[in-house]
């Protein structure tokens, strides 16, 4: 954990619906992590990737963001290809994969039913995201995966959202000079429908690399 960064308690009760769903899953899936999923990666990260929420049989099972579901199958090899990670992704937090200058978190820390958090749940988790942003001294780029992550980052900054519209490949300079980059979420749905291709995803990382230098 990053010193000074807030994290929810393992049995967080702030969102009753999410707490109830988590309790149900502890009964159904005794071996799952079934708790708010902590961030993963480098405390001196230049790049922070923000997703939506843990997947039921992905991060909620493994305890590591984007680990064990289809989104991670695209995200982690891409990070390795562009030098943000080292090792080989094995869908397991014990696979030895390490992030380099990169950190991954979610706008919502607990798995929501049907992978759809409510606006109130997104708002309730925002202090954790805001704390994460302020606790990264070397941060230069935030990559938002999807419009909800994008909007949550803007809310954490307290800026007018109309000035920073979401769009795949869009780059926005935040008031503190940090760059907010947007991508469609690397979900199975988006890739299966062709909304996001591996080439499109890689183009975002190429643009980030050019900005960071």
PDB file of C-alpha atoms in Angstrom:
ATOM      1  CA  UNK A   1       0.000   0.000   0.000  1.00  0.00           C
ATOM      2  CA  UNK A   2       1.031   3.599  -0.555  1.00  0.00           C
ATOM      3  CA  UNK A   3       1.648   5.484   2.701  1.00  0.00           C
ATOM      4  CA  UNK A   4      -1.184   7.940   3.271  1.00  0.00           C
ATOM      5  CA  UNK A   5      -3.563   6.405   0.738  1.00  0.00           C
ATOM      6  CA  UNK A   6      -6.968   5.449   2.090  1.00  0.00           C
ATOM      7  CA  UNK A   7      -8.251   1.911   1.620  1.00  0.00           C
ATOM      8  CA  UNK A   8     -11.623   0.471   2.620  1.00  0.00           C
ATOM      9  CA  UNK A   9     -11.871  -2.096   5.399  1.00  0.00           C
ATOM     10  CA  UNK A  10     -12.040  -5.729   4.310  1.00  0.00           C
ATOM     11  CA  UNK A  11     -15.630  -5.908   5.569  1.00  0.00           C
ATOM     12  CA  UNK A  12     -16.591  -2.399   4.424  1.00  0.00           C
ATOM     13  CA  UNK A  13     -20.293  -1.667   5.014  1.00  0.00           C
ATOM     14  CA  UNK A  14     -20.541   1.768   3.376  1.00  0.00           C
ATOM     15  CA  UNK A  15     -22.565   0.415   0.440  1.00  0.00           C
ATOM     16  CA  UNK A  16     -25.287  -1.945   1.765  1.00  0.00           C
ATOM     17  CA  UNK A  17     -26.000  -3.544  -1.617  1.00  0.00           C
ATOM     18  CA  UNK A  18     -22.340  -4.307  -2.277  1.00  0.00           C
ATOM     19  CA  UNK A  19     -21.822  -5.581   1.280  1.00  0.00           C
ATOM     20  CA  UNK A  20     -24.810  -7.904   0.912  1.00  0.00           C
ATOM     21  CA  UNK A  21     -23.592  -9.157  -2.459  1.00  0.00           C
ATOM     22  CA  UNK A  22     -20.133  -9.741  -1.015  1.00  0.00           C
ATOM     23  CA  UNK A  23     -21.641 -11.753   1.881  1.00  0.00           C
ATOM     24  CA  UNK A  24     -23.645 -13.867  -0.586  1.00  0.00           C
ATOM     25  CA  UNK A  25     -20.524 -14.590  -2.568  1.00  0.00           C
ATOM     26  CA  UNK A  26     -18.610 -15.614   0.528  1.00  0.00           C
ATOM     27  CA  UNK A  27     -21.247 -18.307   0.980  1.00  0.00           C
ATOM     28  CA  UNK A  28     -21.218 -19.356  -2.685  1.00  0.00           C
ATOM     29  CA  UNK A  29     -17.474 -19.025  -3.330  1.00  0.00           C
ATOM     30  CA  UNK A  30     -15.627 -19.700  -0.100  1.00  0.00           C
ATOM     31  CA  UNK A  31     -12.199 -19.623  -1.746  1.00  0.00           C
ATOM     32  CA  UNK A  32     -12.647 -16.245  -3.428  1.00  0.00           C
ATOM     33  CA  UNK A  33     -11.013 -13.037  -2.164  1.00  0.00           C
ATOM     34  CA  UNK A  34     -14.517 -11.509  -1.703  1.00  0.00           C
ATOM     35  CA  UNK A  35     -13.432  -8.128  -0.323  1.00  0.00           C
ATOM     36  CA  UNK A  36     -12.586  -4.637  -1.591  1.00  0.00           C
ATOM     37  CA  UNK A  37      -9.777  -5.200  -4.079  1.00  0.00           C
ATOM     38  CA  UNK A  38      -6.667  -3.113  -3.346  1.00  0.00           C
ATOM     39  CA  UNK A  39      -4.607  -1.357  -6.026  1.00  0.00           C
ATOM     40  CA  UNK A  40      -1.720  -3.218  -7.604  1.00  0.00           C
ATOM     41  CA  UNK A  41       1.639  -1.923  -8.747  1.00  0.00           C
ATOM     42  CA  UNK A  42       4.374   0.616  -8.259  1.00  0.00           C
ATOM     43  CA  UNK A  43       4.114   3.229  -5.502  1.00  0.00           C
ATOM     44  CA  UNK A  44       6.268   5.507  -7.689  1.00  0.00           C
ATOM     45  CA  UNK A  45       4.027   5.025 -10.701  1.00  0.00           C
ATOM     46  CA  UNK A  46       4.044   7.489 -13.565  1.00  0.00           C
ATOM     47  CA  UNK A  47       0.951   5.803 -15.004  1.00  0.00           C
ATOM     48  CA  UNK A  48      -2.211   5.020 -13.042  1.00  0.00           C
ATOM     49  CA  UNK A  49      -4.810   2.851 -14.784  1.00  0.00           C
ATOM     50  CA  UNK A  50      -8.355   3.239 -13.479  1.00  0.00           C
ATOM     51  CA  UNK A  51     -10.938   0.548 -14.221  1.00  0.00           C
ATOM     52  CA  UNK A  52     -14.581   0.311 -13.245  1.00  0.00           C
ATOM     53  CA  UNK A  53     -14.908  -2.419 -10.595  1.00  0.00           C
ATOM     54  CA  UNK A  54     -13.703  -5.948  -9.822  1.00  0.00           C
ATOM     55  CA  UNK A  55     -15.199  -8.760 -11.898  1.00  0.00           C
ATOM     56  CA  UNK A  56     -17.015 -11.476  -9.959  1.00  0.00           C
ATOM     57  CA  UNK A  57     -14.725 -14.285 -11.105  1.00  0.00           C
ATOM     58  CA  UNK A  58     -11.784 -12.043 -11.905  1.00  0.00           C
ATOM     59  CA  UNK A  59     -10.403  -9.649  -9.305  1.00  0.00           C
ATOM     60  CA  UNK A  60     -13.102 -10.560  -6.770  1.00  0.00           C
ATOM     61  CA  UNK A  61     -11.783 -14.122  -6.959  1.00  0.00           C
ATOM     62  CA  UNK A  62      -8.053 -13.412  -7.106  1.00  0.00           C
ATOM     63  CA  UNK A  63      -7.715 -10.155  -5.153  1.00  0.00           C
ATOM     64  CA  UNK A  64      -5.667  -8.446  -7.880  1.00  0.00           C
ATOM     65  CA  UNK A  65      -7.178  -5.954 -10.355  1.00  0.00           C
ATOM     66  CA  UNK A  66      -7.980  -7.380 -13.813  1.00  0.00           C
ATOM     67  CA  UNK A  67      -6.604 -10.785 -12.833  1.00  0.00           C
ATOM     68  CA  UNK A  68      -8.530 -13.881 -13.842  1.00  0.00           C
ATOM     69  CA  UNK A  69     -10.925 -12.410 -16.389  1.00  0.00           C
ATOM     70  CA  UNK A  70     -10.840 -11.587 -20.083  1.00  0.00           C
ATOM     71  CA  UNK A  71     -10.011  -7.896 -19.583  1.00  0.00           C
ATOM     72  CA  UNK A  72      -6.727  -8.870 -17.953  1.00  0.00           C
ATOM     73  CA  UNK A  73      -5.887 -11.121 -20.898  1.00  0.00           C
ATOM     74  CA  UNK A  74      -5.640  -7.983 -23.025  1.00  0.00           C
ATOM     75  CA  UNK A  75      -4.459  -5.453 -20.437  1.00  0.00           C
ATOM     76  CA  UNK A  76      -1.492  -7.233 -18.894  1.00  0.00           C
ATOM     77  CA  UNK A  77       0.209  -8.478 -22.098  1.00  0.00           C
ATOM     78  CA  UNK A  78      -0.194  -4.948 -23.470  1.00  0.00           C
ATOM     79  CA  UNK A  79       1.520  -3.545 -20.375  1.00  0.00           C
ATOM     80  CA  UNK A  80       4.375  -6.031 -20.849  1.00  0.00           C
ATOM     81  CA  UNK A  81       4.695  -5.109 -24.529  1.00  0.00           C
ATOM     82  CA  UNK A  82       5.011  -1.400 -23.748  1.00  0.00           C
ATOM     83  CA  UNK A  83       7.383  -1.805 -20.817  1.00  0.00           C
ATOM     84  CA  UNK A  84       4.916  -1.095 -18.023  1.00  0.00           C
ATOM     85  CA  UNK A  85       5.143  -4.642 -16.685  1.00  0.00           C
ATOM     86  CA  UNK A  86       7.701  -7.417 -16.518  1.00  0.00           C
ATOM     87  CA  UNK A  87       7.061 -11.142 -16.494  1.00  0.00           C
ATOM     88  CA  UNK A  88       4.260 -13.245 -17.886  1.00  0.00           C
ATOM     89  CA  UNK A  89       0.612 -12.832 -16.987  1.00  0.00           C
ATOM     90  CA  UNK A  90      -0.859 -16.098 -15.720  1.00  0.00           C
ATOM     91  CA  UNK A  91      -4.343 -15.111 -14.484  1.00  0.00           C
ATOM     92  CA  UNK A  92      -3.046 -15.647 -10.950  1.00  0.00           C
ATOM     93  CA  UNK A  93      -1.665 -13.126  -8.426  1.00  0.00           C
ATOM     94  CA  UNK A  94       1.186 -15.576  -7.819  1.00  0.00           C
ATOM     95  CA  UNK A  95       2.274 -15.478 -11.483  1.00  0.00           C
ATOM     96  CA  UNK A  96       5.241 -13.233 -10.641  1.00  0.00           C
ATOM     97  CA  UNK A  97       4.140 -10.398 -12.923  1.00  0.00           C
ATOM     98  CA  UNK A  98       5.465  -7.021 -11.768  1.00  0.00           C
ATOM     99  CA  UNK A  99       4.360  -3.573 -12.834  1.00  0.00           C
ATOM    100  CA  UNK A 100       7.074  -1.021 -13.647  1.00  0.00           C
ATOM    101  CA  UNK A 101       6.191   2.645 -13.221  1.00  0.00           C
ATOM    102  CA  UNK A 102       2.539   1.644 -13.392  1.00  0.00           C
ATOM    103  CA  UNK A 103      -0.292   1.108 -10.924  1.00  0.00           C
ATOM    104  CA  UNK A 104      -3.830  -0.225 -11.383  1.00  0.00           C
ATOM    105  CA  UNK A 105      -6.931   0.579  -9.353  1.00  0.00           C
ATOM    106  CA  UNK A 106     -10.702   0.705  -9.773  1.00  0.00           C
ATOM    107  CA  UNK A 107     -13.300   3.442  -9.380  1.00  0.00           C
ATOM    108  CA  UNK A 108     -15.335   1.005  -7.262  1.00  0.00           C
ATOM    109  CA  UNK A 109     -13.459  -1.380  -4.961  1.00  0.00           C
ATOM    110  CA  UNK A 110     -16.095  -4.127  -4.512  1.00  0.00           C
ATOM    111  CA  UNK A 111     -17.722  -6.345  -7.108  1.00  0.00           C
ATOM    112  CA  UNK A 112     -21.227  -5.078  -7.978  1.00  0.00           C
ATOM    113  CA  UNK A 113     -24.156  -7.263  -9.082  1.00  0.00           C
ATOM    114  CA  UNK A 114     -24.227  -7.609 -12.886  1.00  0.00           C
ATOM    115  CA  UNK A 115     -20.977  -5.588 -12.962  1.00  0.00           C
ATOM    116  CA  UNK A 116     -23.060  -2.398 -12.635  1.00  0.00           C
ATOM    117  CA  UNK A 117     -22.369  -0.137  -9.649  1.00  0.00           C
ATOM    118  CA  UNK A 118     -24.944   2.515  -8.851  1.00  0.00           C
ATOM    119  CA  UNK A 119     -24.081   6.234  -8.913  1.00  0.00           C
ATOM    120  CA  UNK A 120     -24.243   6.271  -5.110  1.00  0.00           C
ATOM    121  CA  UNK A 121     -21.741   3.396  -4.897  1.00  0.00           C
ATOM    122  CA  UNK A 122     -19.392   5.123  -7.309  1.00  0.00           C
ATOM    123  CA  UNK A 123     -19.607   8.295  -5.219  1.00  0.00           C
ATOM    124  CA  UNK A 124     -19.022   6.379  -1.973  1.00  0.00           C
ATOM    125  CA  UNK A 125     -15.756   4.933  -3.308  1.00  0.00           C
ATOM    126  CA  UNK A 126     -14.458   8.200  -4.723  1.00  0.00           C
ATOM    127  CA  UNK A 127     -12.507   9.237  -1.583  1.00  0.00           C
ATOM    128  CA  UNK A 128     -10.324   6.159  -2.076  1.00  0.00           C
ATOM    129  CA  UNK A 129      -9.612   7.078  -5.683  1.00  0.00           C
ATOM    130  CA  UNK A 130      -8.917  10.695  -4.748  1.00  0.00           C
ATOM    131  CA  UNK A 131      -6.554   9.575  -2.008  1.00  0.00           C
ATOM    132  CA  UNK A 132      -4.743   7.285  -4.449  1.00  0.00           C
ATOM    133  CA  UNK A 133      -4.279  10.145  -6.921  1.00  0.00           C
ATOM    134  CA  UNK A 134      -2.823  12.494  -4.334  1.00  0.00           C
ATOM    135  CA  UNK A 135      -0.511   9.834  -2.880  1.00  0.00           C
ATOM    136  CA  UNK A 136       1.379   9.163  -6.138  1.00  0.00           C
ATOM    137  CA  UNK A 137       4.237  11.710  -6.246  1.00  0.00           C
ATOM    138  CA  UNK A 138       5.528  10.725  -9.700  1.00  0.00           C
ATOM    139  CA  UNK A 139       2.131  10.494 -11.416  1.00  0.00           C
ATOM    140  CA  UNK A 140       2.086  11.873 -14.958  1.00  0.00           C
ATOM    141  CA  UNK A 141      -0.707  10.016 -16.756  1.00  0.00           C
ATOM    142  CA  UNK A 142      -4.049   8.536 -15.722  1.00  0.00           C
ATOM    143  CA  UNK A 143      -5.584   6.038 -18.125  1.00  0.00           C
ATOM    144  CA  UNK A 144      -9.354   5.737 -17.666  1.00  0.00           C
ATOM    145  CA  UNK A 145     -10.809   2.498 -18.982  1.00  0.00           C
ATOM    146  CA  UNK A 146     -14.362   3.425 -19.890  1.00  0.00           C
ATOM    147  CA  UNK A 147     -16.577   6.419 -19.340  1.00  0.00           C
ATOM    148  CA  UNK A 148     -17.437   5.674 -15.700  1.00  0.00           C
ATOM    149  CA  UNK A 149     -13.763   5.551 -14.720  1.00  0.00           C
ATOM    150  CA  UNK A 150     -13.228   8.760 -16.724  1.00  0.00           C
ATOM    151  CA  UNK A 151     -16.088  10.537 -14.962  1.00  0.00           C
ATOM    152  CA  UNK A 152     -14.944   9.313 -11.549  1.00  0.00           C
ATOM    153  CA  UNK A 153     -11.459  10.727 -12.131  1.00  0.00           C
ATOM    154  CA  UNK A 154     -12.948  14.078 -13.140  1.00  0.00           C
ATOM    155  CA  UNK A 155     -15.107  14.078 -10.010  1.00  0.00           C
ATOM    156  CA  UNK A 156     -12.042  13.327  -7.894  1.00  0.00           C
ATOM    157  CA  UNK A 157     -10.399  16.391  -9.427  1.00  0.00           C
ATOM    158  CA  UNK A 158     -13.538  18.486  -8.910  1.00  0.00           C
ATOM    159  CA  UNK A 159     -13.478  19.855 -12.462  1.00  0.00           C
ATOM    160  CA  UNK A 160     -16.318  20.595 -14.882  1.00  0.00           C
ATOM    161  CA  UNK A 161     -16.963  17.387 -16.772  1.00  0.00           C
ATOM    162  CA  UNK A 162     -18.214  19.155 -19.900  1.00  0.00           C
ATOM    163  CA  UNK A 163     -14.687  20.467 -20.458  1.00  0.00           C
ATOM    164  CA  UNK A 164     -13.218  16.947 -20.598  1.00  0.00           C
ATOM    165  CA  UNK A 165     -15.480  14.743 -22.786  1.00  0.00           C
ATOM    166  CA  UNK A 166     -14.800  11.022 -22.866  1.00  0.00           C
ATOM    167  CA  UNK A 167     -13.628   9.522 -26.131  1.00  0.00           C
ATOM    168  CA  UNK A 168     -11.420   6.608 -27.045  1.00  0.00           C
ATOM    169  CA  UNK A 169      -7.922   7.950 -27.601  1.00  0.00           C
ATOM    170  CA  UNK A 170      -8.738  11.358 -26.121  1.00  0.00           C
ATOM    171  CA  UNK A 171      -6.052  13.107 -24.082  1.00  0.00           C
ATOM    172  CA  UNK A 172      -6.909  15.794 -21.535  1.00  0.00           C
ATOM    173  CA  UNK A 173      -4.549  17.899 -19.442  1.00  0.00           C
ATOM    174  CA  UNK A 174      -5.773  18.204 -15.862  1.00  0.00           C
ATOM    175  CA  UNK A 175      -5.276  21.363 -13.789  1.00  0.00           C
ATOM    176  CA  UNK A 176      -2.211  19.900 -12.051  1.00  0.00           C
ATOM    177  CA  UNK A 177      -0.589  19.006 -15.377  1.00  0.00           C
ATOM    178  CA  UNK A 178      -1.355  15.272 -15.170  1.00  0.00           C
ATOM    179  CA  UNK A 179      -2.620  13.863 -18.459  1.00  0.00           C
ATOM    180  CA  UNK A 180      -5.944  11.999 -18.492  1.00  0.00           C
ATOM    181  CA  UNK A 181      -6.041   9.465 -21.325  1.00  0.00           C
ATOM    182  CA  UNK A 182      -9.208   7.623 -22.334  1.00  0.00           C
ATOM    183  CA  UNK A 183      -9.797   4.159 -23.720  1.00  0.00           C
ATOM    184  CA  UNK A 184     -12.811   1.988 -24.191  1.00  0.00           C
ATOM    185  CA  UNK A 185     -12.784  -0.662 -21.479  1.00  0.00           C
ATOM    186  CA  UNK A 186     -10.888  -3.808 -22.458  1.00  0.00           C
ATOM    187  CA  UNK A 187     -13.876  -6.013 -21.633  1.00  0.00           C
ATOM    188  CA  UNK A 188     -14.864  -9.146 -23.501  1.00  0.00           C
ATOM    189  CA  UNK A 189     -18.002  -7.379 -24.755  1.00  0.00           C
ATOM    190  CA  UNK A 190     -16.076  -4.473 -26.274  1.00  0.00           C
ATOM    191  CA  UNK A 191     -13.476  -6.679 -27.933  1.00  0.00           C
ATOM    192  CA  UNK A 192     -15.983  -9.264 -29.186  1.00  0.00           C
ATOM    193  CA  UNK A 193     -18.128  -6.562 -30.787  1.00  0.00           C
ATOM    194  CA  UNK A 194     -15.113  -4.869 -32.346  1.00  0.00           C
ATOM    195  CA  UNK A 195     -15.659  -1.654 -30.457  1.00  0.00           C
ATOM    196  CA  UNK A 196     -12.122  -2.077 -29.126  1.00  0.00           C
ATOM    197  CA  UNK A 197      -9.440  -3.955 -31.034  1.00  0.00           C
ATOM    198  CA  UNK A 198      -5.971  -4.809 -29.697  1.00  0.00           C
ATOM    199  CA  UNK A 199      -4.556  -2.312 -32.212  1.00  0.00           C
ATOM    200  CA  UNK A 200      -6.826   0.457 -30.903  1.00  0.00           C
ATOM    201  CA  UNK A 201      -5.800  -0.365 -27.334  1.00  0.00           C
ATOM    202  CA  UNK A 202      -2.118  -0.339 -28.218  1.00  0.00           C
ATOM    203  CA  UNK A 203      -2.517   3.025 -29.957  1.00  0.00           C
ATOM    204  CA  UNK A 204      -3.530   4.535 -26.614  1.00  0.00           C
ATOM    205  CA  UNK A 205      -0.352   3.235 -25.007  1.00  0.00           C
ATOM    206  CA  UNK A 206       1.726   4.553 -27.886  1.00  0.00           C
ATOM    207  CA  UNK A 207       0.214   8.001 -27.346  1.00  0.00           C
ATOM    208  CA  UNK A 208       0.929   7.792 -23.610  1.00  0.00           C
ATOM    209  CA  UNK A 209       4.527   6.806 -24.306  1.00  0.00           C
ATOM    210  CA  UNK A 210       4.990   9.773 -26.627  1.00  0.00           C
ATOM    211  CA  UNK A 211       3.683  12.148 -23.963  1.00  0.00           C
ATOM    212  CA  UNK A 212       5.829  10.720 -21.186  1.00  0.00           C
ATOM    213  CA  UNK A 213       8.845  10.500 -23.436  1.00  0.00           C
TER     214      UNK A 213
END
